[in-house]
Coordinates of C-alpha atoms in Angstrom, one line a residue:
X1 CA 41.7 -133.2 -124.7
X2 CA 39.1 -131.0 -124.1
X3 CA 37.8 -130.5 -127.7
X4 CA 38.3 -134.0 -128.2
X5 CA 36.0 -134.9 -125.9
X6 CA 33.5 -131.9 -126.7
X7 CA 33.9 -133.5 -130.5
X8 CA 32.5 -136.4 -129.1
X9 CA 29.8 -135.1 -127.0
X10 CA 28.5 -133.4 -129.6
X11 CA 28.4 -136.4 -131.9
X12 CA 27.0 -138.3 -128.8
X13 CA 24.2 -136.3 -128.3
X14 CA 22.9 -136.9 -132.3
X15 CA 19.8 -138.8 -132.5
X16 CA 16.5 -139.9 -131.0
X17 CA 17.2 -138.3 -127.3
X18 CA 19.3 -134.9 -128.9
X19 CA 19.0 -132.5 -126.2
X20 CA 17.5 -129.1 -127.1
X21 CA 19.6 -127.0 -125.5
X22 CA 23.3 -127.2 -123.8
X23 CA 25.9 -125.5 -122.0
X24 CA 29.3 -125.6 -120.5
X25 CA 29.6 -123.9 -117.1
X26 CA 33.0 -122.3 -115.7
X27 CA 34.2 -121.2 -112.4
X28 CA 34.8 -117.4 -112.4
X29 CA 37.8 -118.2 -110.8
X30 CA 37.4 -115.9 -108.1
X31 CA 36.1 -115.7 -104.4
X32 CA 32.8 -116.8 -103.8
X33 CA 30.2 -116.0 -101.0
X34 CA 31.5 -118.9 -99.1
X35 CA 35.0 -117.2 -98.7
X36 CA 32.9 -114.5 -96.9
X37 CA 31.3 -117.3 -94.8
X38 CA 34.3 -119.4 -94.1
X39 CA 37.9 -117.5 -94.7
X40 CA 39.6 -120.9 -94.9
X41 CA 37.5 -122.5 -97.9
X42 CA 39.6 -124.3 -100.5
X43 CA 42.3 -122.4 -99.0
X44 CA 45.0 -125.5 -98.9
X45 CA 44.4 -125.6 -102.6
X46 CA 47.9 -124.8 -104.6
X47 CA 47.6 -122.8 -107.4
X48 CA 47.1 -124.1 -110.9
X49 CA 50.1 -124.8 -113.2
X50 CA 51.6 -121.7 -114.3
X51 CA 51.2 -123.7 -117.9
X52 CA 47.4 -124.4 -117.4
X53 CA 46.7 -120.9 -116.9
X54 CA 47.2 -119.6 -120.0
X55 CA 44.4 -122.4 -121.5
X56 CA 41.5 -121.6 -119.3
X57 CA 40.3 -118.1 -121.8
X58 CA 41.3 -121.0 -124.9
X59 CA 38.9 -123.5 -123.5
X60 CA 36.5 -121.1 -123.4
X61 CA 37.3 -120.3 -126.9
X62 CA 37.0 -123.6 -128.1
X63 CA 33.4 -124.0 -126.5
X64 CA 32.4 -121.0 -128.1
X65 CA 34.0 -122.5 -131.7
X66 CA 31.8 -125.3 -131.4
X67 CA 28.9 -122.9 -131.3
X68 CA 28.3 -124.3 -127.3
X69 CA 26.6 -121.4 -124.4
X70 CA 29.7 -120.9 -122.4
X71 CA 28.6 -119.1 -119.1
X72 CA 30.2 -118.1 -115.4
X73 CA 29.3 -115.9 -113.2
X74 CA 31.5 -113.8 -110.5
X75 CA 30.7 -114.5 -106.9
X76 CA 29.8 -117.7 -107.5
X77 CA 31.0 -121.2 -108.4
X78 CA 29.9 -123.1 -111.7
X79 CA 28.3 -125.8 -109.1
X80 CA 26.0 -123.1 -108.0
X81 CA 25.1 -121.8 -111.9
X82 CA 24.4 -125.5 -112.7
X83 CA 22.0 -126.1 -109.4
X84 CA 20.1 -123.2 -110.8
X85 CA 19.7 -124.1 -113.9
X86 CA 18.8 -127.6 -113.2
X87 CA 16.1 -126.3 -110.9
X88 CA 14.9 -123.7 -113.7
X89 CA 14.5 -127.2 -115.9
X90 CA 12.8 -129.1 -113.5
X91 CA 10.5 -126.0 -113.3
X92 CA 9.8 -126.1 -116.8
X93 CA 9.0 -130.0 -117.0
X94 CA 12.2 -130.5 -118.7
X95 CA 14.3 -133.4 -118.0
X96 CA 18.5 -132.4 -117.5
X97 CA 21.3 -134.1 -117.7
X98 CA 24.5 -132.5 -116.1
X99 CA 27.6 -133.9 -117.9
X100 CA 29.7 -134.5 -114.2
X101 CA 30.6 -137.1 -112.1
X102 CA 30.9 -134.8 -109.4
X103 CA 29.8 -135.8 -106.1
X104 CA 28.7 -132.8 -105.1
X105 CA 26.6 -132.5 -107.8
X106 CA 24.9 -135.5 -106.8
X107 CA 22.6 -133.5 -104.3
X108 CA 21.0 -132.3 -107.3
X109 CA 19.4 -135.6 -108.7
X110 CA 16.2 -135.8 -109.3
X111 CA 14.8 -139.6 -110.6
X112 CA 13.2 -138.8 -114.0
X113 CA 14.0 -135.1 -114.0
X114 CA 17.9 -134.6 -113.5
X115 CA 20.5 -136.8 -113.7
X116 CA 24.3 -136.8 -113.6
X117 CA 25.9 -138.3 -116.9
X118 CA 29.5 -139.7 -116.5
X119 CA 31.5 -139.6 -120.0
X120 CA 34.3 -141.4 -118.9
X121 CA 32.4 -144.4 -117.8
X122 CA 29.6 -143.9 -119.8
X123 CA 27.3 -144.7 -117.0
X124 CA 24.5 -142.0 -116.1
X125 CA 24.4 -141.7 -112.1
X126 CA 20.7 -141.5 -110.2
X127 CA 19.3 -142.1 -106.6
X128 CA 20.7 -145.7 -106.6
X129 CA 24.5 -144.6 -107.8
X130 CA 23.8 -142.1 -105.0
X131 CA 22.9 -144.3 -102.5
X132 CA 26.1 -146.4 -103.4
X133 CA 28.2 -143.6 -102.8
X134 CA 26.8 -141.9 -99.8
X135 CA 24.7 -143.9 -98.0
X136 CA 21.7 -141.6 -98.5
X137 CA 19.2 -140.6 -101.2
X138 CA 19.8 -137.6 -103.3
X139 CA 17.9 -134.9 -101.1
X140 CA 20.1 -136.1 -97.8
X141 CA 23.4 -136.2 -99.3
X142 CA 24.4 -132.5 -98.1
X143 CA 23.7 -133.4 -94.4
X144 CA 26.2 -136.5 -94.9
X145 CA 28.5 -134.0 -96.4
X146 CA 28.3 -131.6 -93.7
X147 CA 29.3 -133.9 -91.1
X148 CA 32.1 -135.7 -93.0
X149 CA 33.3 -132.6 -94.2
X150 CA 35.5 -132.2 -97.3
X151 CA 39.5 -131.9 -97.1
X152 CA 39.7 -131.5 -100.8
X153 CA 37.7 -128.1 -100.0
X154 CA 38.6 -127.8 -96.4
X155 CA 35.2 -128.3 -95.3
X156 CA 35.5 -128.9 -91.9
X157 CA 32.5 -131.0 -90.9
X158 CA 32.7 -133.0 -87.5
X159 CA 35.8 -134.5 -86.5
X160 CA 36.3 -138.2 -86.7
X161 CA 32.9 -138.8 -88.7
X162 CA 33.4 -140.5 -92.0
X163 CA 31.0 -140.9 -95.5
X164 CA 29.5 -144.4 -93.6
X165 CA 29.2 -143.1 -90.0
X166 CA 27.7 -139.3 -91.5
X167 CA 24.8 -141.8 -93.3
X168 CA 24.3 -144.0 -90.9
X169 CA 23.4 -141.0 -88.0
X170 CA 21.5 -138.8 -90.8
X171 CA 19.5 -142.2 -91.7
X172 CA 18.7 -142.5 -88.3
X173 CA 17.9 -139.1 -87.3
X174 CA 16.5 -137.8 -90.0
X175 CA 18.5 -134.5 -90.7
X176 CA 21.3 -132.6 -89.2
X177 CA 19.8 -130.3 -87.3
X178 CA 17.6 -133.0 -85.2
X179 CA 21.0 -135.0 -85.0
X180 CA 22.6 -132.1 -83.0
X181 CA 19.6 -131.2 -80.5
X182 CA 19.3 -134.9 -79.9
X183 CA 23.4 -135.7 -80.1
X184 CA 23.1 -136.0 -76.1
X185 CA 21.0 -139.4 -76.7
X186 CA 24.0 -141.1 -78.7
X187 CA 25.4 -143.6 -76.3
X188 CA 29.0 -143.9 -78.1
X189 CA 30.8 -141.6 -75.2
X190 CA 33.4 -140.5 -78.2
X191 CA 30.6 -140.4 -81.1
X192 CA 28.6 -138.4 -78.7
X193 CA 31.2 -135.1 -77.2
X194 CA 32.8 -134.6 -80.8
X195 CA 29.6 -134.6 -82.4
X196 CA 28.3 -132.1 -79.3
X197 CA 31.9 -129.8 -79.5
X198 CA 31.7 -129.7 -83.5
X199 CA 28.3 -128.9 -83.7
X200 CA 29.1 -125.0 -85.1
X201 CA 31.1 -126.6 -87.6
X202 CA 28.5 -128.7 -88.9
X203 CA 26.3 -126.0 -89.0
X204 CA 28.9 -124.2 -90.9
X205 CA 29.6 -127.0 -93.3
X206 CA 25.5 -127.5 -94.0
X207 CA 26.2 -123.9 -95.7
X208 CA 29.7 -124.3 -97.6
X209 CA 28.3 -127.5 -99.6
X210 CA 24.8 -126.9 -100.2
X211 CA 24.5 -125.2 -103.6
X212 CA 22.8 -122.0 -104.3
X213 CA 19.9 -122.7 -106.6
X214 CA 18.6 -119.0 -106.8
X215 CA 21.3 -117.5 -108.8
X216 CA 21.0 -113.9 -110.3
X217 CA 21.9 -115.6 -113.9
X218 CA 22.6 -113.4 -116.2
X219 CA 22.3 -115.7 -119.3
X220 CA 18.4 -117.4 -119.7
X221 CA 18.2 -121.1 -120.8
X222 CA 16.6 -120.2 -123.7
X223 CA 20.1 -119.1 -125.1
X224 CA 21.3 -122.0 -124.9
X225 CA 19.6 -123.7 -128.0
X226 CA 21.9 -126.2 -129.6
X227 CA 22.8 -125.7 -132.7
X228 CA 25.5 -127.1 -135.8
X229 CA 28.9 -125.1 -135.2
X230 CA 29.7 -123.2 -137.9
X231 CA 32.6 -125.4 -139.8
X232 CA 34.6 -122.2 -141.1
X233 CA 34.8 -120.6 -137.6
X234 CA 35.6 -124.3 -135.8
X235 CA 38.1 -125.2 -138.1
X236 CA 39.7 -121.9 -138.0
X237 CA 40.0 -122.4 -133.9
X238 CA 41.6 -125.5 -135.2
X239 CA 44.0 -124.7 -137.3
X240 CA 45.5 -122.5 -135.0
X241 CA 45.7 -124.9 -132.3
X242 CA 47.3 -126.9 -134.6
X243 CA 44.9 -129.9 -133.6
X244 CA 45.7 -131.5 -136.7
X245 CA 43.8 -134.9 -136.3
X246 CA 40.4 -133.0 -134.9
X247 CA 40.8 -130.6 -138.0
X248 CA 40.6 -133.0 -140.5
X249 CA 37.4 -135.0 -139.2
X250 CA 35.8 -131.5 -139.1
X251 CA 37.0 -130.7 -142.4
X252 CA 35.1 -133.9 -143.5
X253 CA 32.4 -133.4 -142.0
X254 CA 31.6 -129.9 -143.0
X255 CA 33.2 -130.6 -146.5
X256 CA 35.7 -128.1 -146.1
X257 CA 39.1 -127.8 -147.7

């Protein structure tokens, strides 16, 4: 599945908009600085299938057959790499696409300069798709996260306060931090004391989802210049995968036997 849909990607990205440089991002896959914030993060999370485990170093593999930048960097999550990145891009006057539908990705949009691109639906996301989904423009969207909070993460934001409610207060406040100096004014009596008695959490939440766009990186964008895989070392990586179908349309493609 994966190399099926890096296959296409790739071919994809051929003509008059070819980017100039790409890469895949991974988790490290272990404890981050917001573990040392907040013990609990992701902690209701099960653990992968004992059968996935053994394909995380092939996926890897596989990016690096298809002659992609595959990067990660302990300490912190692939979010955080591609927040950094995008910022060093906007920096530079180049426009990125990130290749997610991730919502919380979607603090990172930028009209004109980065945008989200969803594969699946083949739709590319910007302020508008934003909007849709929380309420907000791009630059608010981690105060609306911080007070709905995140189960899927165990964020805890404020209790009670959903996606629509979360807009609708930041919208009207401005940010989080006036909404919680000036939370006495809310007239809703239950709005008002859980929004007053979670207000450390909030805080706390405002940290966990906002991503970390000054990264140490290790690996510079100008690595990442695309360029043709080499079709002896892919279709070796194919071959033993066995990928039989995806082996024979790179076969014909780089005229291989």
């Amino acid at each position: 599945g994966y190399c099926n849909m890096l296959w296409k990607l790739l071919e994809d990205m051929k003509g008059k908009d070819t980017p100039t440089h790409l890469a895949v991002i991974f988790d490290a896959g272990e404890k981050t600085f917001r573990n040392e914030i907040y013990k609990e993060y992701k902690a209701p999370r099960p653990p992968p299938p004992e059968d996935l485990i053994p394909q995380f170093p092939l996926v890897r593999e596989a990016t690096r057959a298809f002659g992609v930048s595959c990067v990660e960097l302990a300490g912190y999550e692939a979010d955080d790499l591609i927040a950094t990145y995008a910022r060093l891009a906007r920096e530079a006057g180049a426009r990125c696409t990130i290749i997610s539908s991730d919502k919380d990705l979607m603090q990172l949009v930028v009209d004109g300069k980065v945008e989200l691109l969803d594969t699946m639906k083949n739709r590319r996301l910007a302020s508008p798709e934003v909007l849709e989904k929380f309420g907000v423009t791009p630059d608010k969207v981690v105060q609306v996260q911080a007070l709905a909070g995140d189960s899927v993460d165990n964020v805890p934001g404020v209790r009670g306060i959903g996606i629509k409610t979360a807009a609708e207060l930041i919208n009207q406040y401005g940010d989080l931090e006036t909404l919680l100096k000036r939370s006495g004014e809310i007239k809703q009596n239950k709005r008002r004391e859980t929004l007053i008695e979670n207000a450390e959490n909030a805080r706390l939440s405002l940290k966990l989802v906002t991503l970390d766009a000054h990264v140490p990186l290790k690996a510079q964008p100008d690595e990442f210049q695309v360029q043709e895989p080499d079709g002896k070392t892919l279709i070796a990586f194919l071959k033993a995968m066995e990928f039989n179908s995806i082996t024979k349309r790179a076969a014909a493609l780089f005229e291989i036997e």
